[in-house]
XYZ file of C-alpha atoms in Angstrom:
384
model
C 28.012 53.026 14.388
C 29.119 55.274 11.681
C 27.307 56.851 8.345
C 29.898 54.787 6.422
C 29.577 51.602 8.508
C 25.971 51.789 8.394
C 25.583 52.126 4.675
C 27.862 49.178 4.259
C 25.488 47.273 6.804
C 22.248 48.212 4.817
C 23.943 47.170 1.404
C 25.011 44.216 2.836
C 21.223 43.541 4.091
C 20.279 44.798 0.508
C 22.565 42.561 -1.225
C 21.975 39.523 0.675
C 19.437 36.944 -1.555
C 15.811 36.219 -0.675
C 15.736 32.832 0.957
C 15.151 30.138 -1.948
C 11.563 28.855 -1.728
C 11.082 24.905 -1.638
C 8.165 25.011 -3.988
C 7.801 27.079 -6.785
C 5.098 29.441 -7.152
C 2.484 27.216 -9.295
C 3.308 23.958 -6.754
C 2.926 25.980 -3.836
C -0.909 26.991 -5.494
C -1.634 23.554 -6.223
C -0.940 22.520 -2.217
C -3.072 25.165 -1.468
C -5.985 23.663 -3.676
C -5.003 20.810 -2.751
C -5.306 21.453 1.132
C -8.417 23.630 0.082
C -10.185 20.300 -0.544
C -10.642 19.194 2.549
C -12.306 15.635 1.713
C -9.392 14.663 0.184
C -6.807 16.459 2.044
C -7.836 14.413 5.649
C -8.343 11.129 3.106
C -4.964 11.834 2.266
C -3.371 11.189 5.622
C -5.654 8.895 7.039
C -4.557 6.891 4.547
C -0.806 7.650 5.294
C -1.619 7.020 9.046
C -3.170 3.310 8.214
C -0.086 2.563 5.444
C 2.186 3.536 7.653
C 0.806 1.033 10.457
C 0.323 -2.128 8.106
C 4.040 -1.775 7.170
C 5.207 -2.048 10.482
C 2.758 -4.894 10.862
C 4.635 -6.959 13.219
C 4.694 -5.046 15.915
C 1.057 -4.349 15.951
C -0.171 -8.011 15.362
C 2.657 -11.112 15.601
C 3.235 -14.262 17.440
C 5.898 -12.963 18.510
C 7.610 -10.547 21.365
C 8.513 -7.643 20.043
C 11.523 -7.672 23.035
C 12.401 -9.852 24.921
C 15.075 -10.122 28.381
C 16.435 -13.466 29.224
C 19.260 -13.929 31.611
C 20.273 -10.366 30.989
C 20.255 -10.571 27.468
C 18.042 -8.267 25.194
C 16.250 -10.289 22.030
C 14.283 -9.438 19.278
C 12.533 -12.447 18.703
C 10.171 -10.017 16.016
C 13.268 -9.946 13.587
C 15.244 -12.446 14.604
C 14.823 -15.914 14.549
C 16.044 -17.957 17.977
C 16.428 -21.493 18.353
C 14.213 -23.279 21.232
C 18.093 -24.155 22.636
C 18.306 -20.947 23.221
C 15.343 -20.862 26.170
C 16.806 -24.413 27.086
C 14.626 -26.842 24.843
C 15.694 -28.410 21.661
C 17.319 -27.350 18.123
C 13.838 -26.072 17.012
C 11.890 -23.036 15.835
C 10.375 -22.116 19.091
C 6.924 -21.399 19.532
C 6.766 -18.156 22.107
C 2.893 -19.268 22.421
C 3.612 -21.867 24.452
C 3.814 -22.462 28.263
C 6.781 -23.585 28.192
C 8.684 -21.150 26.633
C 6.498 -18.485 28.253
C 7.245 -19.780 32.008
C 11.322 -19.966 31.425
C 11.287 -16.861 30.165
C 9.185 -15.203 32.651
C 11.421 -16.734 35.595
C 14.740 -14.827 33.671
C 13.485 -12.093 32.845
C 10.650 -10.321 31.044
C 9.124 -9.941 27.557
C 7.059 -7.206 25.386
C 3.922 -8.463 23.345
C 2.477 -6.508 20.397
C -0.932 -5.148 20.867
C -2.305 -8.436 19.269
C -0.536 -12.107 19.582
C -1.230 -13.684 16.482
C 0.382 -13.185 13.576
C -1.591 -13.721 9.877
C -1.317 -17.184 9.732
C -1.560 -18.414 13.849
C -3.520 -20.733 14.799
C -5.461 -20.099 17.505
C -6.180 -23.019 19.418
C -8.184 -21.889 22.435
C -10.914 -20.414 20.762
C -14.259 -20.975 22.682
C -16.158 -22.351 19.987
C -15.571 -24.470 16.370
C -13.940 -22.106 13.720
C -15.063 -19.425 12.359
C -15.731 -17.752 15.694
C -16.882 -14.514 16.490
C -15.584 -11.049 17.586
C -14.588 -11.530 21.705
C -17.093 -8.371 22.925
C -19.839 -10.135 21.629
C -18.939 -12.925 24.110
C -19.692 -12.743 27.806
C -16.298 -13.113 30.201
C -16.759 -16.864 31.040
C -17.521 -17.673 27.299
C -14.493 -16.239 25.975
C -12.486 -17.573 28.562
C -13.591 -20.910 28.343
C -11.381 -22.565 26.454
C -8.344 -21.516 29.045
C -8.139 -24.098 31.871
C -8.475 -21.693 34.885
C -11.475 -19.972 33.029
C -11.708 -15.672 33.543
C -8.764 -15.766 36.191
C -6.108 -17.600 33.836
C -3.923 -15.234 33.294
C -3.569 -16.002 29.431
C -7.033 -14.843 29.038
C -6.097 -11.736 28.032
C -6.616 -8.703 25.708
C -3.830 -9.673 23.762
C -4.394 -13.551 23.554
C -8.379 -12.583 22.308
C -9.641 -12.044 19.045
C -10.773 -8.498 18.446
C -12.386 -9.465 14.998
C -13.438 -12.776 15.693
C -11.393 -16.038 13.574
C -11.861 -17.200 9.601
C -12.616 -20.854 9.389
C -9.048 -22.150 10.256
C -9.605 -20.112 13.480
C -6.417 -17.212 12.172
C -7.064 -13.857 13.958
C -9.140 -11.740 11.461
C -7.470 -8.530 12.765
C -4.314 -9.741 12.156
C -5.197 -10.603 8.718
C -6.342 -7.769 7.914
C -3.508 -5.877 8.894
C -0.814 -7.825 6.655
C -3.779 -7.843 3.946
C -4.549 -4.304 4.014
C -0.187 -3.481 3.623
C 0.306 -6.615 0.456
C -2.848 -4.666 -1.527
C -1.492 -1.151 -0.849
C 2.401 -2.365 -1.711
C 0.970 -4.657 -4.404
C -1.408 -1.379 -6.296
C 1.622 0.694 -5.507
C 3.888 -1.002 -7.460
C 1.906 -1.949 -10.488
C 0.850 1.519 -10.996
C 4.524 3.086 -10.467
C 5.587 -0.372 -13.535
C 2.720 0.596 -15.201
C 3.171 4.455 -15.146
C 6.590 4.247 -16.119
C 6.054 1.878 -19.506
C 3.071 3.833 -20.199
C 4.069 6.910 -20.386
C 7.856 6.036 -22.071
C 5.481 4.638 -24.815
C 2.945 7.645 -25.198
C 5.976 10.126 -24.936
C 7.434 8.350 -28.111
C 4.147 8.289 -29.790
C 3.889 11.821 -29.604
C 6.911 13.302 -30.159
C 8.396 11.060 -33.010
C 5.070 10.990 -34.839
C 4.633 9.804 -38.071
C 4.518 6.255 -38.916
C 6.168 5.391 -35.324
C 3.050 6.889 -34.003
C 0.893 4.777 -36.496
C 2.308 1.433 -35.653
C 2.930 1.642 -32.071
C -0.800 3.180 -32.161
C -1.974 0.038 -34.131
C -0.256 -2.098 -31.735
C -2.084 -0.685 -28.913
C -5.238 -0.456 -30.477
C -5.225 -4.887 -30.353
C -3.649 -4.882 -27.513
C -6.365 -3.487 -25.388
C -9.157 -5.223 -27.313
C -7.834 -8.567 -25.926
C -9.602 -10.058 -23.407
C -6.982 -8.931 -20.369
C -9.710 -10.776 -17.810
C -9.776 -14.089 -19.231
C -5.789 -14.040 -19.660
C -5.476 -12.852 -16.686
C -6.977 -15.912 -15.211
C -5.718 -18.275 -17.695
C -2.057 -17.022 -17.312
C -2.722 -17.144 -13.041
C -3.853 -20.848 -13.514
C -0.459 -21.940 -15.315
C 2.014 -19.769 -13.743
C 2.868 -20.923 -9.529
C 1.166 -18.283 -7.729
C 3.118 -15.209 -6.280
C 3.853 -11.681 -5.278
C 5.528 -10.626 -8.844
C 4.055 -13.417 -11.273
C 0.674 -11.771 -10.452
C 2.334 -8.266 -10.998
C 4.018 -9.286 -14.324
C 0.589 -10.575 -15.514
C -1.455 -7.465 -14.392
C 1.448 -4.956 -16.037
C 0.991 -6.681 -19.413
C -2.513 -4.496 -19.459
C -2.005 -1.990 -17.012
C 0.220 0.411 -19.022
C -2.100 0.832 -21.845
C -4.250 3.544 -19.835
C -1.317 6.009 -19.148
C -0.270 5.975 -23.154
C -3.036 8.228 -24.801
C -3.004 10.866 -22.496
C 0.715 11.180 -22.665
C 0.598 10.719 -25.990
C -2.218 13.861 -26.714
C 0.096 15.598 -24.600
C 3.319 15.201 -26.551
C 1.365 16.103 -30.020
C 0.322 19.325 -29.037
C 3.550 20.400 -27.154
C 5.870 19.397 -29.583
C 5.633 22.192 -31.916
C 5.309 25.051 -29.436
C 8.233 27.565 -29.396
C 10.724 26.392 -26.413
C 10.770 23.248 -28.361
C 11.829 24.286 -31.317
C 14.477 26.667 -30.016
C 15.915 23.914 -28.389
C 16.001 21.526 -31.479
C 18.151 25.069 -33.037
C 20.256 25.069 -30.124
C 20.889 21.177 -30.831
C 19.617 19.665 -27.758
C 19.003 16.112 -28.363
C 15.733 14.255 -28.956
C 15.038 12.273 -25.638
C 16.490 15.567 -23.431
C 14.359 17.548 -24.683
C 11.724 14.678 -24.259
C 12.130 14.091 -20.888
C 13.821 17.321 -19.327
C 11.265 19.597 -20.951
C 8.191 17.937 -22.670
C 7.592 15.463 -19.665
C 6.913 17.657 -16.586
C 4.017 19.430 -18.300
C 2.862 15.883 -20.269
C 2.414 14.723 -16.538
C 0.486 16.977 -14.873
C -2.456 15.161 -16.975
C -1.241 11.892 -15.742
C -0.406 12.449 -12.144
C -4.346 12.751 -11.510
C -4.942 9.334 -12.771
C -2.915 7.835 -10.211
C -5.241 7.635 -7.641
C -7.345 6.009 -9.736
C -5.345 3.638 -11.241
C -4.137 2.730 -7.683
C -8.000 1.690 -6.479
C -8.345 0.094 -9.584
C -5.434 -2.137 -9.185
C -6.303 -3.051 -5.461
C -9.684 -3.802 -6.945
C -8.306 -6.110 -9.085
C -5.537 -7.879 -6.825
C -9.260 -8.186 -4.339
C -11.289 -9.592 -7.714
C -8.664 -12.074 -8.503
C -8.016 -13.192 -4.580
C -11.646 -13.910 -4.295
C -11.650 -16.049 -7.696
C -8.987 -18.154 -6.162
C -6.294 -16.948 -8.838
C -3.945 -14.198 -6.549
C -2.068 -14.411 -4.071
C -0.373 -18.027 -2.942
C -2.894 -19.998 -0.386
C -2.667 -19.163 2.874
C -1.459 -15.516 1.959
C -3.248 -12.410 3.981
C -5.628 -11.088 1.240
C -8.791 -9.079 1.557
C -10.013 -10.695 -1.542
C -9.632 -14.461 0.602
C -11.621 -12.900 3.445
C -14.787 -11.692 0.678
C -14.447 -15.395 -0.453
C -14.575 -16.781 3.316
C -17.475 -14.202 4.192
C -19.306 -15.688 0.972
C -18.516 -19.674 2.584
C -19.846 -19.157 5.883
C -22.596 -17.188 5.812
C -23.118 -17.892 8.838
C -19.985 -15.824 10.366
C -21.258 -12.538 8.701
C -18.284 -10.594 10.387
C -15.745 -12.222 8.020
C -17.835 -10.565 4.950
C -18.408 -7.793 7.184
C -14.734 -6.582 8.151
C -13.353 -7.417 4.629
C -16.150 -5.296 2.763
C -15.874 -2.554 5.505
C -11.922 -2.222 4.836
C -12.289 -2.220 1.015
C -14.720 0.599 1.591
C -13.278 2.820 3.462
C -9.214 2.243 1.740
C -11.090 2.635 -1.884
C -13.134 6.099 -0.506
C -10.159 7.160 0.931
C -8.665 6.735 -2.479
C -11.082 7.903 -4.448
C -11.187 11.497 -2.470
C -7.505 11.755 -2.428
C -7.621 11.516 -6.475
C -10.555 14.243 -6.309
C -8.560 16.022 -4.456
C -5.175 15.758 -6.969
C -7.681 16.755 -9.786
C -8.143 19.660 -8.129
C -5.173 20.445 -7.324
C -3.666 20.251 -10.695
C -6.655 22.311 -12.383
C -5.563 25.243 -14.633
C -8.772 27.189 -13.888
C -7.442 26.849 -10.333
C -3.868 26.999 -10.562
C -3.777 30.181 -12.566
C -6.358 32.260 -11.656
């Protein structure tokens, strides 16, 4: 290569950018103190790991197939719903449990089982014993396979067909249960702290950056709005209202807002006089730009470390309420059902048991993950 030809090839090299980093130098700090916890950093996908398996819930645990093969055809009796015509019996929902259905489909073809065959609200009608009945390994063989009519060698007496965590008192697999309960309290404290976050923090942002007597009245407001009683209309407003997904959610946002609105609000005072602001008030940006393009992303670094928080809390509560008897619709997967079953038969101590255990360990998990977000978003940390 030539002098000329090279210089062109190092001012090219020169010239060319740096490549653009994903994270800027301050989020790529808070990772790292973020990973630098490790508590919280392991907490943090663990719990990823079990979310992601409760939402795809019915292939782990359903009374279902999750595939199916029948005289060449592929079904997906786990999303779809087939008529009993279709296996050759009548115009009915058809129950894949049964002998029936299982021989005709076994001579044409094959079929795919989750891990467990009961879905959160399957009976289980060959349990060895009266509901509630206990975990299958603390049963010998020929006592949990008593119920089948060719004992240990019937070939339905299987891993699949027995109850890991025993059954509640209307003999429902407790595993199962607690799969679909464990995925409506994460989905449930999800969304009522994203609602609440959102209304809370539109609220404190106008507090503090309007001030004046929009601060004092919407401050006022607040002020008797929290002193209410929230528990007792919780439960009064749950006892008129039909039970359900998003009438509990409405109810529990009327409340859960309020905590977001004074730290966004201290936030917004005490930024809304510094410099940038003003300059862009001279340039004539408007108002709620420069509320929400420039105020907001350092007003939520406070508030992004309460989330964790106010996401245990809120499974707490959606628990609290279950076990009270004013939650979730009856018959509904619920962790706070299974405290409230524990509590009615004492003498099935692994209902109690399995729901206390699973609160413990998703509300730790929690509670390290928000440790670690504290952290994380430190200034003595972050900018050292």
């Amino acid at each position: 290569m030539s002098a000329p030809a090279s210089a062109i090839a190092r001012d090219t090299v020169a010239a060319t950018p740096p490549a653009r980093r994903r994270l800027s130098p301050t989020n790529l700090r808070r990772w790292q103190n973020f990973k630098a916890n490790r508590r919280g950093y392991w907490s943090f996908w663990i719990f990823l790991v079990l979310f992601g398996l409760s939402l795809s819930a019915e292939l782990i645990a359903n009374d279902r197939p999750i595939l199916v093969s029948y005289k060449g055809e592929l079904l997906v009796p786990v999303f779809v719903n087939y008529p009993e015509e279709k296996f050759g019996g009548f115009l009915a929902t058809t129950d894949y449990r049964s002998d029936f259905i299982q021989e005709e489909i076994n001579a044409n073809g094959w079929m795919v089982w989750p891990p467990v065959r009961y879905s959160y609200q399957t009976v289980n009608s060959e349990i060895p014993h009266s509901a509630p009945t206990q975990p299958f390994w603390l049963m010998g063989a020929e006592e949990r396979c008593s119920a089948y009519p060719k004992g240990v060698d019937d070939p339905k007496c299987t891993l699949g067909n027995l109850n890991w965590l025993g059954t509640d008192d209307q003999a429902r697999d407790v595993l199962a249960r607690l799969i679909y309960g464990f995925r409506i309290s994460v989905l449930f404290g999800l969304a009522l702290t994203v609602l609440s976050a959102l209304i809370g923090v539109t609220a404190g942002a106008i507090q503090g950056f309007f001030g004046g007597w929009t601060d004092l009245l919407m401050q006022r407001f607040i002020e008797i709005w929290s002193s209410m009683p929230s528990l007792y209309i919780l439960l009064i407003i749950a006892a008129i209202l039909p039970p359900g997904f998003f009438v509990l959610l409405g109810v529990m946002l009327l409340f859960q807002w309020v905590g977001f609105v004074g730290v966004v609000r201290a936030e917004f005072l005490r930024a809304r006089n510094f410099e940038y602001v003003r300059a862009a008030r001279a340039l004539g940006v408007g108002d709620w730009t420069i509320m929400f393009r420039h105020l907001l992303p350092n007003a939520m670094v406070a508030t992004l470390t309460f989330l964790p928080f106010i996401l245990s809390g809120s499974i707490a509560t959606l628990t609290s309420l279950d076990f009270l008897g004013f939650g979730m619709p009856p018959g509904s997967p619920s962790l706070g059902e299974m405290i409230a079953q524990g509590k009615n038969n004492l003498q099935a101590p692994w209902l109690g048991l399995t729901a206390f255990f699973s609160m413990s360990v998703m509300l730790s998990l929690l509670i390290f993950i928000g440790e670690a977000v504290r952290d994380a978003f430190d200034p003595r940390k972050t900018y050292r």
